[in-house]
């Protein structure tokens, strides 16, 4: 039984689902999962939750947050130095790649898990949820979440076998996402890439809307257009999957009870 | 500062986002949030995570899980008896309503937060994430999440004032969801209700596909059709919101820094 | 030449087209059809039209109406006792199944041929026609109408051969509909099933809107949302067929001049 | 009580619903309706059904068929000479306009109620039903059916008052249809007109596909493309209505119990 | 090196792109192209631009305009009598077919390159551009532009070889367009044909709106509906291509550097 | 009468239509237009066409090409030094802004008029036309083309009055485009901005696909995804306009016969 500890600080799309990606039908017998989070905030003082997670004595630690280059997430991961720690974060975290490498942290940085349009005139809980719904659609349908699944499973597998796991060092680009998406139709693949590229670009617009423009007349249209982009990216990623459905070639990778990754294409077929 | 403890067991759509619904821009100064979960599982033994949450000494406790009538969630909420506890769950939890009332637990049961199609031939992490994306879209766009926001905020507000909070006792039907959605166009409202009704029905199909049919030739089409229903419900809920957008009447309820719920309709207007 | 008498009372989607389902190109030489109806009404006194149909001396009688458990349709079919009578009706008629069996009536009850939102504030001739357009789309594209075709043709064939026909005893569920739909792509099949399930659910909402809620503020949104559900079911059923089109695997079963059911898949191929 | 007799020969879209257009909620107390038809066929010998209708002694007679210039429909209407007879038919019936005028028949000729693609390789009962679903959508959503409703109601009203009714003499063009559609948004109106124009054009293609081309390699694509045109016309007509919905300006004309045509625009308002 | 001279008078959809159809990647070494135009106008006096083109001494001349039967285009092509001249125009130019034949001009007349809705209340530069975008989509996606490409390339090839080219004499109907479109799925072909038929019909409506109706209350809805038709034709043509994409059977005919037409179907394959 | 000379080198979306943007109904009496181009190519030697344009002795010169920083376009504009020259180009031309300013050239650089996916395996004349159709849709529907119209008209107006025109110096960003688009609904504006941002991003992907990746396995998916992005941007821009249509607030700016820019919003209204 591998103990997987997950520490979440603040919200990115991947954070919503990361623990379920490991055990989508809640029937896996080889892992025990514990997640702690202090909610939406990610100040250094939130890193106290790391203490709670330590009591669980995890074999593998996942620290997931927006912009892992910030002090809060940094403090959190450093609390687990010495353990296999995997940082999951978004594009701005690329600034900290060197630090990750130096300290031996694994990392999965997801370019398309873009920043939300966090302006009070625009973002309420409903809009926040809708944006995350779209982000999740993009990351799942393009294949990005499968990389997260595969990399975490690989590390867990190594720990299970008593080996020192090789931690992931991966920045998920459109190309890498769709490779994991394993699209059988090349236009489905192209649409998925397009969705991913659009989702990536959202971050630029939202950064401008949240941190650069100060006039509501300017920043409201910016953040609103960024969310329209994510919405259209979600629709496009969905369309890519619909093509695979129309050919009965959707690639699926369910976990077995023992935590292996099974594979299948035909809907009516058996995963193997 | 009100301490809000959230205990999650297993996955329902609302669980993905509940802590962020309270503080969508991570700038709220009046609450401190702590979430613990043991991931996808919800056996009684998972209720140990309640102990960790107790150490946080929360003022308000949210226990969120599928089917709160099961022993696992029951054990979890009972660990907090005496505190203001709010159970958030789905339609099957209605069976436990009487128990909630007797023990003084508040509850928010969300009819449309339907069970997933948890069959190995169908459900892999990708499909799981896509289904949840659709559920979140339905719950957010119809107004169901706004009820969660409003009810939790109301309890927090009472605690902040030192009052004994009146805990929510609500089953979210289509009618209640769209009332909170506050649609200004009656067809947008009708579409949102339609989306909610379809999402509700998904549970029936998935129960049949997961627990009744034993032959893959039968249950795979059932769970696949249930997810198609949720997908179309999400598209329909989105369309409802698009109508409100086309009239510039989207209702938004962002939190102020002090945790009040502000209100606005026109995109370029100020929340008040 | 088999004489087929059709008696319609009131409107369900199937009633609009039932006689044309038997002879879609009006070139069939083996049957003679006579239809009488008293229009939208279905009171027992409307059953007088049965007398007119009797003068035609039909070999096979089809009595088609909503809720065949009501007195009007009952009187109508009883006027033909002794002849091969096939009742075609909707889900509420399931209450009369035992009676059908006892009296030797055949029956085809179509779950998804749901009640309309018959409220004056909502339903005018235009809305009525649009709803029926959607119902027909669902019943045709999922495969439900093919069951009607096949069962009626089977009975006619037996009569033609001088045999005592075995009358149909069938409640058309989603599963049965799509089996007749003969979808070659499993996702097309899943979408068709989803469409059928949604269409079924419409009846519940319309019953509530028409018979239970008395306040227009409540029942108008209900019937409006029911029609939105049927609209989306029609779009989804259409999408299922579009998938089959994209694979050139649409199943077609035209009648030959002699009234046999021919079969084909490839659009440019010959029916055989 | 006005007795309305309807004789149907063969199938056009309007024939499917004409009796229900008069009494969409089956609660009208001022009319009695009797419909007879011999199904899909329209040979002169089918006109015998007129005899049955005569026994009903109708005050108003509606004879509805494709191409009313053909001998079958001609025989049928002539059986009722002397009574107020209204011919409802499609564009090819325009050839008989002079005859209608001479013999004092009223007529409503609906340009967009186009001929089906009646080729055995293409048209089976399912395709036939789908095409009719699309035709009905176009005719209802553009406003064409409202002209039928209004003209028939006007005649019935005159008969009720003991007056000699002025029979309709109308060819329903796109412009006339959308006038009755009473669109409040000019782009909705333009889309409805576009849908109507496309539906009209379907007849040309189907005539070519059914009567001119003899090679299946040529006529199958033609009839298939004609149905694609009708499908897209239906989607466009639906879009027109969606615009009116988004502005809460859908025009509705339900019947009162007494058979008057009521009017309303706002969904939540009362018809008056 | 073949010198291709293009003279444009006024705007049709094909005129926007004709020179790029010959050299889509600007890397073709075997031709030199010169285009002159006097913009939107097409009066006989505009034919002076022909003089400029003559100075280029083209081996092949393309004269492209709406309604080539008008005096302006006539003067322009006559300026090049004796050279191989190919007239490219729209449906009204069919009136001049006999003249083309007599004078030895080649011609490509494109039925679906329909007249725009040139009414000041409706047509501004933005609407004009949008209409042309839709026309180009229809002509490209159905296959009509491929005929233009193939016919021009054929003539250029002959000139290159020193042969007297056989000039094209072709009226592009829906059937011819989709043959060049080389659709592998028969429903994609049917949709493309439907799109083409709709686009053709646009001309009738626009002629009525521009030249017959004089009352803005009448002609504005007409031209607006004509543009809605072209918009929907574009969407339908796009859908046809999407089907081919979903099967990875999009037919492509890029030019080689040497000006040959290469062919391919699979996206990842090599053109040959 | 102002003589407007247009020199095109190579293809960008704006080049297809620039002369028609000045005179969309071909009835403007105050300008004379002459366009010359050497087709798709843009080598310095193509600049000879400038000589032909000089003979026309234009009052205003427009030099339009991709990447105006390249030697070909540079030679072309320099041929007209001393005259009012306006360079119209795409984002890469920003490198030449300083040069434009120094030499007194006006410029309009359109960020979203992105480079095409010019790879032989992907780009044939059909794909080229489809991409341009999408680009034109984006540029027209967002408002970018209206800036081109307004700036050129402003210069022409000055020349007409005998004034020295102030030449435009403008880089069209999303914000500037939608300002000219004059959207009345803020979500329509946000969608238009989103479309523009996506279209901008296409250039990055196509540059990578055309100039950086050398392996077809890598560059084909890149250019294919870039075109999917442009396609989705076109659909989104169209949706923005559809919202304005649904509110009858489409902004139109037709030219009067005298070349003034008129303005209107309501479709049935008069431009003024």
mmCIF file with all atom_site columns, N, CA and C in Angstrom, chain F residues 225-270:
data_model
loop_
_atom_site.group_PDB
_atom_site.id
_atom_site.type_symbol
_atom_site.label_atom_id
_atom_site.label_alt_id
_atom_site.label_comp_id
_atom_site.label_asym_id
_atom_site.label_entity_id
_atom_site.label_seq_id
_atom_site.pdbx_PDB_ins_code
_atom_site.Cartn_x
_atom_site.Cartn_y
_atom_site.Cartn_z
_atom_site.occupancy
_atom_site.B_iso_or_equiv
_atom_site.pdbx_formal_charge
_atom_site.auth_seq_id
_atom_site.auth_comp_id
_atom_site.auth_asym_id
_atom_site.auth_atom_id
_atom_site.pdbx_PDB_model_num
ATOM 1   N N  . UNK F 1 225 ? -3.292  22.369 -37.040 1.00 0.00 ? 225 UNK F N  1
ATOM 2   C CA . UNK F 1 225 ? -3.924  22.929 -35.833 1.00 0.00 ? 225 UNK F CA 1
ATOM 3   C C  . UNK F 1 225 ? -4.060  24.445 -35.956 1.00 0.00 ? 225 UNK F C  1
ATOM 4   N N  . UNK F 1 226 ? -3.130  25.079 -36.636 1.00 0.00 ? 226 UNK F N  1
ATOM 5   C CA . UNK F 1 226 ? -3.244  26.530 -36.843 1.00 0.00 ? 226 UNK F CA 1
ATOM 6   C C  . UNK F 1 226 ? -4.498  26.858 -37.652 1.00 0.00 ? 226 UNK F C  1
ATOM 7   N N  . UNK F 1 227 ? -4.771  26.071 -38.668 1.00 0.00 ? 227 UNK F N  1
ATOM 8   C CA . UNK F 1 227 ? -5.979  26.326 -39.465 1.00 0.00 ? 227 UNK F CA 1
ATOM 9   C C  . UNK F 1 227 ? -7.248  26.003 -38.671 1.00 0.00 ? 227 UNK F C  1
ATOM 10  N N  . UNK F 1 228 ? -7.183  25.000 -37.805 1.00 0.00 ? 228 UNK F N  1
ATOM 11  C CA . UNK F 1 228 ? -8.334  24.745 -36.927 1.00 0.00 ? 228 UNK F CA 1
ATOM 12  C C  . UNK F 1 228 ? -8.581  25.949 -36.010 1.00 0.00 ? 228 UNK F C  1
ATOM 13  N N  . UNK F 1 229 ? -7.509  26.574 -35.586 1.00 0.00 ? 229 UNK F N  1
ATOM 14  C CA . UNK F 1 229 ? -7.657  27.761 -34.732 1.00 0.00 ? 229 UNK F CA 1
ATOM 15  C C  . UNK F 1 229 ? -8.343  28.895 -35.503 1.00 0.00 ? 229 UNK F C  1
ATOM 16  N N  . UNK F 1 230 ? -7.899  29.086 -36.743 1.00 0.00 ? 230 UNK F N  1
ATOM 17  C CA . UNK F 1 230 ? -8.514  30.167 -37.522 1.00 0.00 ? 230 UNK F CA 1
ATOM 18  C C  . UNK F 1 230 ? -9.981  29.855 -37.801 1.00 0.00 ? 230 UNK F C  1
ATOM 19  N N  . UNK F 1 231 ? -10.251 28.590 -38.044 1.00 0.00 ? 231 UNK F N  1
ATOM 20  C CA . UNK F 1 231 ? -11.641 28.189 -38.280 1.00 0.00 ? 231 UNK F CA 1
ATOM 21  C C  . UNK F 1 231 ? -12.510 28.501 -37.057 1.00 0.00 ? 231 UNK F C  1
ATOM 22  N N  . UNK F 1 232 ? -11.999 28.183 -35.911 1.00 0.00 ? 232 UNK F N  1
ATOM 23  C CA . UNK F 1 232 ? -12.785 28.406 -34.691 1.00 0.00 ? 232 UNK F CA 1
ATOM 24  C C  . UNK F 1 232 ? -12.865 29.907 -34.374 1.00 0.00 ? 232 UNK F C  1
ATOM 25  N N  . UNK F 1 233 ? -11.845 30.630 -34.728 1.00 0.00 ? 233 UNK F N  1
ATOM 26  C CA . UNK F 1 233 ? -11.897 32.092 -34.554 1.00 0.00 ? 233 UNK F CA 1
ATOM 27  C C  . UNK F 1 233 ? -12.985 32.684 -35.449 1.00 0.00 ? 233 UNK F C  1
ATOM 28  N N  . UNK F 1 234 ? -13.099 32.159 -36.656 1.00 0.00 ? 234 UNK F N  1
ATOM 29  C CA . UNK F 1 234 ? -14.132 32.647 -37.572 1.00 0.00 ? 234 UNK F CA 1
ATOM 30  C C  . UNK F 1 234 ? -15.522 32.344 -37.026 1.00 0.00 ? 234 UNK F C  1
ATOM 31  N N  . UNK F 1 235 ? -15.691 31.145 -36.491 1.00 0.00 ? 235 UNK F N  1
ATOM 32  C CA . UNK F 1 235 ? -16.997 30.777 -35.936 1.00 0.00 ? 235 UNK F CA 1
ATOM 33  C C  . UNK F 1 235 ? -17.341 31.665 -34.742 1.00 0.00 ? 235 UNK F C  1
ATOM 34  N N  . UNK F 1 236 ? -16.331 31.989 -33.959 1.00 0.00 ? 236 UNK F N  1
ATOM 35  C CA . UNK F 1 236 ? -16.554 32.809 -32.769 1.00 0.00 ? 236 UNK F CA 1
ATOM 36  C C  . UNK F 1 236 ? -16.871 34.258 -33.153 1.00 0.00 ? 236 UNK F C  1
ATOM 37  N N  . UNK F 1 237 ? -16.178 34.759 -34.142 1.00 0.00 ? 237 UNK F N  1
ATOM 38  C CA . UNK F 1 237 ? -16.455 36.120 -34.612 1.00 0.00 ? 237 UNK F CA 1
ATOM 39  C C  . UNK F 1 237 ? -17.864 36.205 -35.178 1.00 0.00 ? 237 UNK F C  1
ATOM 40  N N  . UNK F 1 238 ? -18.239 35.156 -35.873 1.00 0.00 ? 238 UNK F N  1
ATOM 41  C CA . UNK F 1 238 ? -19.588 35.085 -36.431 1.00 0.00 ? 238 UNK F CA 1
ATOM 42  C C  . UNK F 1 238 ? -20.628 35.084 -35.312 1.00 0.00 ? 238 UNK F C  1
ATOM 43  N N  . UNK F 1 239 ? -20.319 34.369 -34.248 1.00 0.00 ? 239 UNK F N  1
ATOM 44  C CA . UNK F 1 239 ? -21.235 34.312 -33.096 1.00 0.00 ? 239 UNK F CA 1
ATOM 45  C C  . UNK F 1 239 ? -21.398 35.691 -32.457 1.00 0.00 ? 239 UNK F C  1
ATOM 46  N N  . UNK F 1 240 ? -20.313 36.421 -32.414 1.00 0.00 ? 240 UNK F N  1
ATOM 47  C CA . UNK F 1 240 ? -20.385 37.785 -31.881 1.00 0.00 ? 240 UNK F CA 1
ATOM 48  C C  . UNK F 1 240 ? -21.377 38.609 -32.694 1.00 0.00 ? 240 UNK F C  1
ATOM 49  N N  . UNK F 1 241 ? -21.275 38.484 -33.992 1.00 0.00 ? 241 UNK F N  1
ATOM 50  C CA . UNK F 1 241 ? -22.198 39.224 -34.854 1.00 0.00 ? 241 UNK F CA 1
ATOM 51  C C  . UNK F 1 241 ? -23.629 38.716 -34.696 1.00 0.00 ? 241 UNK F C  1
ATOM 52  N N  . UNK F 1 242 ? -23.780 37.427 -34.518 1.00 0.00 ? 242 UNK F N  1
ATOM 53  C CA . UNK F 1 242 ? -25.124 36.880 -34.313 1.00 0.00 ? 242 UNK F CA 1
ATOM 54  C C  . UNK F 1 242 ? -25.784 37.482 -33.061 1.00 0.00 ? 242 UNK F C  1
ATOM 55  N N  . UNK F 1 243 ? -25.004 37.714 -32.047 1.00 0.00 ? 243 UNK F N  1
ATOM 56  C CA . UNK F 1 243 ? -25.576 38.352 -30.845 1.00 0.00 ? 243 UNK F CA 1
ATOM 57  C C  . UNK F 1 243 ? -26.070 39.748 -31.186 1.00 0.00 ? 243 UNK F C  1
ATOM 58  N N  . UNK F 1 244 ? -25.267 40.489 -31.907 1.00 0.00 ? 244 UNK F N  1
ATOM 59  C CA . UNK F 1 244 ? -25.708 41.829 -32.299 1.00 0.00 ? 244 UNK F CA 1
ATOM 60  C C  . UNK F 1 244 ? -26.960 41.748 -33.177 1.00 0.00 ? 244 UNK F C  1
ATOM 61  N N  . UNK F 1 245 ? -27.000 40.763 -34.051 1.00 0.00 ? 245 UNK F N  1
ATOM 62  C CA . UNK F 1 245 ? -28.216 40.577 -34.854 1.00 0.00 ? 245 UNK F CA 1
ATOM 63  C C  . UNK F 1 245 ? -29.419 40.317 -33.957 1.00 0.00 ? 245 UNK F C  1
ATOM 64  N N  . UNK F 1 246 ? -29.221 39.479 -32.953 1.00 0.00 ? 246 UNK F N  1
ATOM 65  C CA . UNK F 1 246 ? -30.368 39.116 -32.109 1.00 0.00 ? 246 UNK F CA 1
ATOM 66  C C  . UNK F 1 246 ? -30.900 40.325 -31.340 1.00 0.00 ? 246 UNK F C  1
ATOM 67  N N  . UNK F 1 247 ? -30.070 41.337 -31.226 1.00 0.00 ? 247 UNK F N  1
ATOM 68  C CA . UNK F 1 247 ? -30.513 42.577 -30.573 1.00 0.00 ? 247 UNK F CA 1
ATOM 69  C C  . UNK F 1 247 ? -30.801 43.692 -31.578 1.00 0.00 ? 247 UNK F C  1
ATOM 70  N N  . UNK F 1 248 ? -30.711 43.379 -32.851 1.00 0.00 ? 248 UNK F N  1
ATOM 71  C CA . UNK F 1 248 ? -30.883 44.364 -33.927 1.00 0.00 ? 248 UNK F CA 1
ATOM 72  C C  . UNK F 1 248 ? -29.996 45.596 -33.706 1.00 0.00 ? 248 UNK F C  1
ATOM 73  N N  . UNK F 1 249 ? -28.748 45.332 -33.393 1.00 0.00 ? 249 UNK F N  1
ATOM 74  C CA . UNK F 1 249 ? -27.809 46.425 -33.136 1.00 0.00 ? 249 UNK F CA 1
ATOM 75  C C  . UNK F 1 249 ? -26.540 46.303 -33.969 1.00 0.00 ? 249 UNK F C  1
ATOM 76  N N  . UNK F 1 250 ? -26.626 45.617 -35.087 1.00 0.00 ? 250 UNK F N  1
ATOM 77  C CA . UNK F 1 250 ? -25.440 45.507 -35.948 1.00 0.00 ? 250 UNK F CA 1
ATOM 78  C C  . UNK F 1 250 ? -25.080 46.900 -36.465 1.00 0.00 ? 250 UNK F C  1
ATOM 79  N N  . UNK F 1 251 ? -23.859 47.262 -36.251 1.00 0.00 ? 251 UNK F N  1
ATOM 80  C CA . UNK F 1 251 ? -23.383 48.569 -36.734 1.00 0.00 ? 251 UNK F CA 1
ATOM 81  C C  . UNK F 1 251 ? -22.978 48.441 -38.206 1.00 0.00 ? 251 UNK F C  1
ATOM 82  N N  . UNK F 1 252 ? -23.491 49.328 -39.034 1.00 0.00 ? 252 UNK F N  1
ATOM 83  C CA . UNK F 1 252 ? -23.164 49.303 -40.463 1.00 0.00 ? 252 UNK F CA 1
ATOM 84  C C  . UNK F 1 252 ? -22.674 50.677 -40.906 1.00 0.00 ? 252 UNK F C  1
ATOM 85  N N  . UNK F 1 253 ? -21.694 50.668 -41.780 1.00 0.00 ? 253 UNK F N  1
ATOM 86  C CA . UNK F 1 253 ? -21.118 51.923 -42.261 1.00 0.00 ? 253 UNK F CA 1
ATOM 87  C C  . UNK F 1 253 ? -20.961 51.910 -43.775 1.00 0.00 ? 253 UNK F C  1
ATOM 88  N N  . UNK F 1 254 ? -22.086 51.932 -44.487 1.00 0.00 ? 254 UNK F N  1
ATOM 89  C CA . UNK F 1 254 ? -22.004 51.946 -45.952 1.00 0.00 ? 254 UNK F CA 1
ATOM 90  C C  . UNK F 1 254 ? -21.506 53.298 -46.473 1.00 0.00 ? 254 UNK F C  1
ATOM 91  N N  . UNK F 1 255 ? -20.954 53.269 -47.660 1.00 0.00 ? 255 UNK F N  1
ATOM 92  C CA . UNK F 1 255 ? -20.571 54.513 -48.324 1.00 0.00 ? 255 UNK F CA 1
ATOM 93  C C  . UNK F 1 255 ? -21.782 55.120 -49.028 1.00 0.00 ? 255 UNK F C  1
ATOM 94  N N  . UNK F 1 256 ? -21.866 56.410 -48.981 1.00 0.00 ? 256 UNK F N  1
ATOM 95  C CA . UNK F 1 256 ? -22.820 57.099 -49.857 1.00 0.00 ? 256 UNK F CA 1
ATOM 96  C C  . UNK F 1 256 ? -22.200 57.167 -51.267 1.00 0.00 ? 256 UNK F C  1
ATOM 97  N N  . UNK F 1 257 ? -23.020 57.572 -52.223 1.00 0.00 ? 257 UNK F N  1
ATOM 98  C CA . UNK F 1 257 ? -22.516 57.728 -53.593 1.00 0.00 ? 257 UNK F CA 1
ATOM 99  C C  . UNK F 1 257 ? -21.347 58.687 -53.644 1.00 0.00 ? 257 UNK F C  1
ATOM 100 N N  . UNK F 1 258 ? -21.358 59.659 -52.711 1.00 0.00 ? 258 UNK F N  1
ATOM 101 C CA . UNK F 1 258 ? -20.307 60.676 -52.688 1.00 0.00 ? 258 UNK F CA 1
ATOM 102 C C  . UNK F 1 258 ? -19.098 60.228 -51.890 1.00 0.00 ? 258 UNK F C  1
ATOM 103 N N  . UNK F 1 259 ? -19.159 59.033 -51.346 1.00 0.00 ? 259 UNK F N  1
ATOM 104 C CA . UNK F 1 259 ? -17.993 58.513 -50.650 1.00 0.00 ? 259 UNK F CA 1
ATOM 105 C C  . UNK F 1 259 ? -17.950 58.818 -49.173 1.00 0.00 ? 259 UNK F C  1
ATOM 106 N N  . UNK F 1 260 ? -19.009 59.437 -48.649 1.00 0.00 ? 260 UNK F N  1
ATOM 107 C CA . UNK F 1 260 ? -19.056 59.602 -47.190 1.00 0.00 ? 260 UNK F CA 1
ATOM 108 C C  . UNK F 1 260 ? -19.353 58.269 -46.522 1.00 0.00 ? 260 UNK F C  1
ATOM 109 N N  . UNK F 1 261 ? -18.935 58.179 -45.276 1.00 0.00 ? 261 UNK F N  1
ATOM 110 C CA . UNK F 1 261 ? -19.301 56.986 -44.512 1.00 0.00 ? 261 UNK F CA 1
ATOM 111 C C  . UNK F 1 261 ? -20.596 57.292 -43.768 1.00 0.00 ? 261 UNK F C  1
ATOM 112 N N  . UNK F 1 262 ? -21.645 56.551 -44.098 1.00 0.00 ? 262 UNK F N  1
ATOM 113 C CA . UNK F 1 262 ? -22.916 56.667 -43.390 1.00 0.00 ? 262 UNK F CA 1
ATOM 114 C C  . UNK F 1 262 ? -22.931 55.677 -42.231 1.00 0.00 ? 262 UNK F C  1
ATOM 115 N N  . UNK F 1 263 ? -23.893 55.872 -41.341 1.00 0.00 ? 263 UNK F N  1
ATOM 116 C CA . UNK F 1 263 ? -23.931 55.025 -40.151 1.00 0.00 ? 263 UNK F CA 1
ATOM 117 C C  . UNK F 1 263 ? -25.350 54.575 -39.869 1.00 0.00 ? 263 UNK F C  1
ATOM 118 N N  . UNK F 1 264 ? -25.474 53.361 -39.367 1.00 0.00 ? 264 UNK F N  1
ATOM 119 C CA . UNK F 1 264 ? -26.802 52.918 -38.931 1.00 0.00 ? 264 UNK F CA 1
ATOM 120 C C  . UNK F 1 264 ? -26.673 51.717 -37.998 1.00 0.00 ? 264 UNK F C  1
ATOM 121 N N  . UNK F 1 265 ? -27.723 51.491 -37.212 1.00 0.00 ? 265 UNK F N  1
ATOM 122 C CA . UNK F 1 265 ? -27.774 50.301 -36.351 1.00 0.00 ? 265 UNK F CA 1
ATOM 123 C C  . UNK F 1 265 ? -28.962 49.399 -36.681 1.00 0.00 ? 265 UNK F C  1
ATOM 124 N N  . UNK F 1 266 ? -30.176 49.948 -36.656 1.00 0.00 ? 266 UNK F N  1
ATOM 125 C CA . UNK F 1 266 ? -31.348 49.096 -36.862 1.00 0.00 ? 266 UNK F CA 1
ATOM 126 C C  . UNK F 1 266 ? -31.440 48.654 -38.317 1.00 0.00 ? 266 UNK F C  1
ATOM 127 N N  . UNK F 1 267 ? -31.663 47.358 -38.522 1.00 0.00 ? 267 UNK F N  1
ATOM 128 C CA . UNK F 1 267 ? -31.639 46.838 -39.887 1.00 0.00 ? 267 UNK F CA 1
ATOM 129 C C  . UNK F 1 267 ? -32.612 47.576 -40.799 1.00 0.00 ? 267 UNK F C  1
ATOM 130 N N  . UNK F 1 268 ? -33.809 47.873 -40.291 1.00 0.00 ? 268 UNK F N  1
ATOM 131 C CA . UNK F 1 268 ? -34.816 48.475 -41.154 1.00 0.00 ? 268 UNK F CA 1
ATOM 132 C C  . UNK F 1 268 ? -34.668 50.000 -41.245 1.00 0.00 ? 268 UNK F C  1
ATOM 133 N N  . UNK F 1 269 ? -33.676 50.528 -40.562 1.00 0.00 ? 269 UNK F N  1
ATOM 134 C CA . UNK F 1 269 ? -33.478 51.979 -40.566 1.00 0.00 ? 269 UNK F CA 1
ATOM 135 C C  . UNK F 1 269 ? -32.680 52.460 -41.771 1.00 0.00 ? 269 UNK F C  1
ATOM 136 N N  . UNK F 1 270 ? -32.575 53.778 -41.867 1.00 0.00 ? 270 UNK F N  1
ATOM 137 C CA . UNK F 1 270 ? -31.834 54.398 -42.982 1.00 0.00 ? 270 UNK F CA 1
ATOM 138 C C  . UNK F 1 270 ? -30.428 54.745 -42.523 1.00 0.00 ? 270 UNK F C  1
#
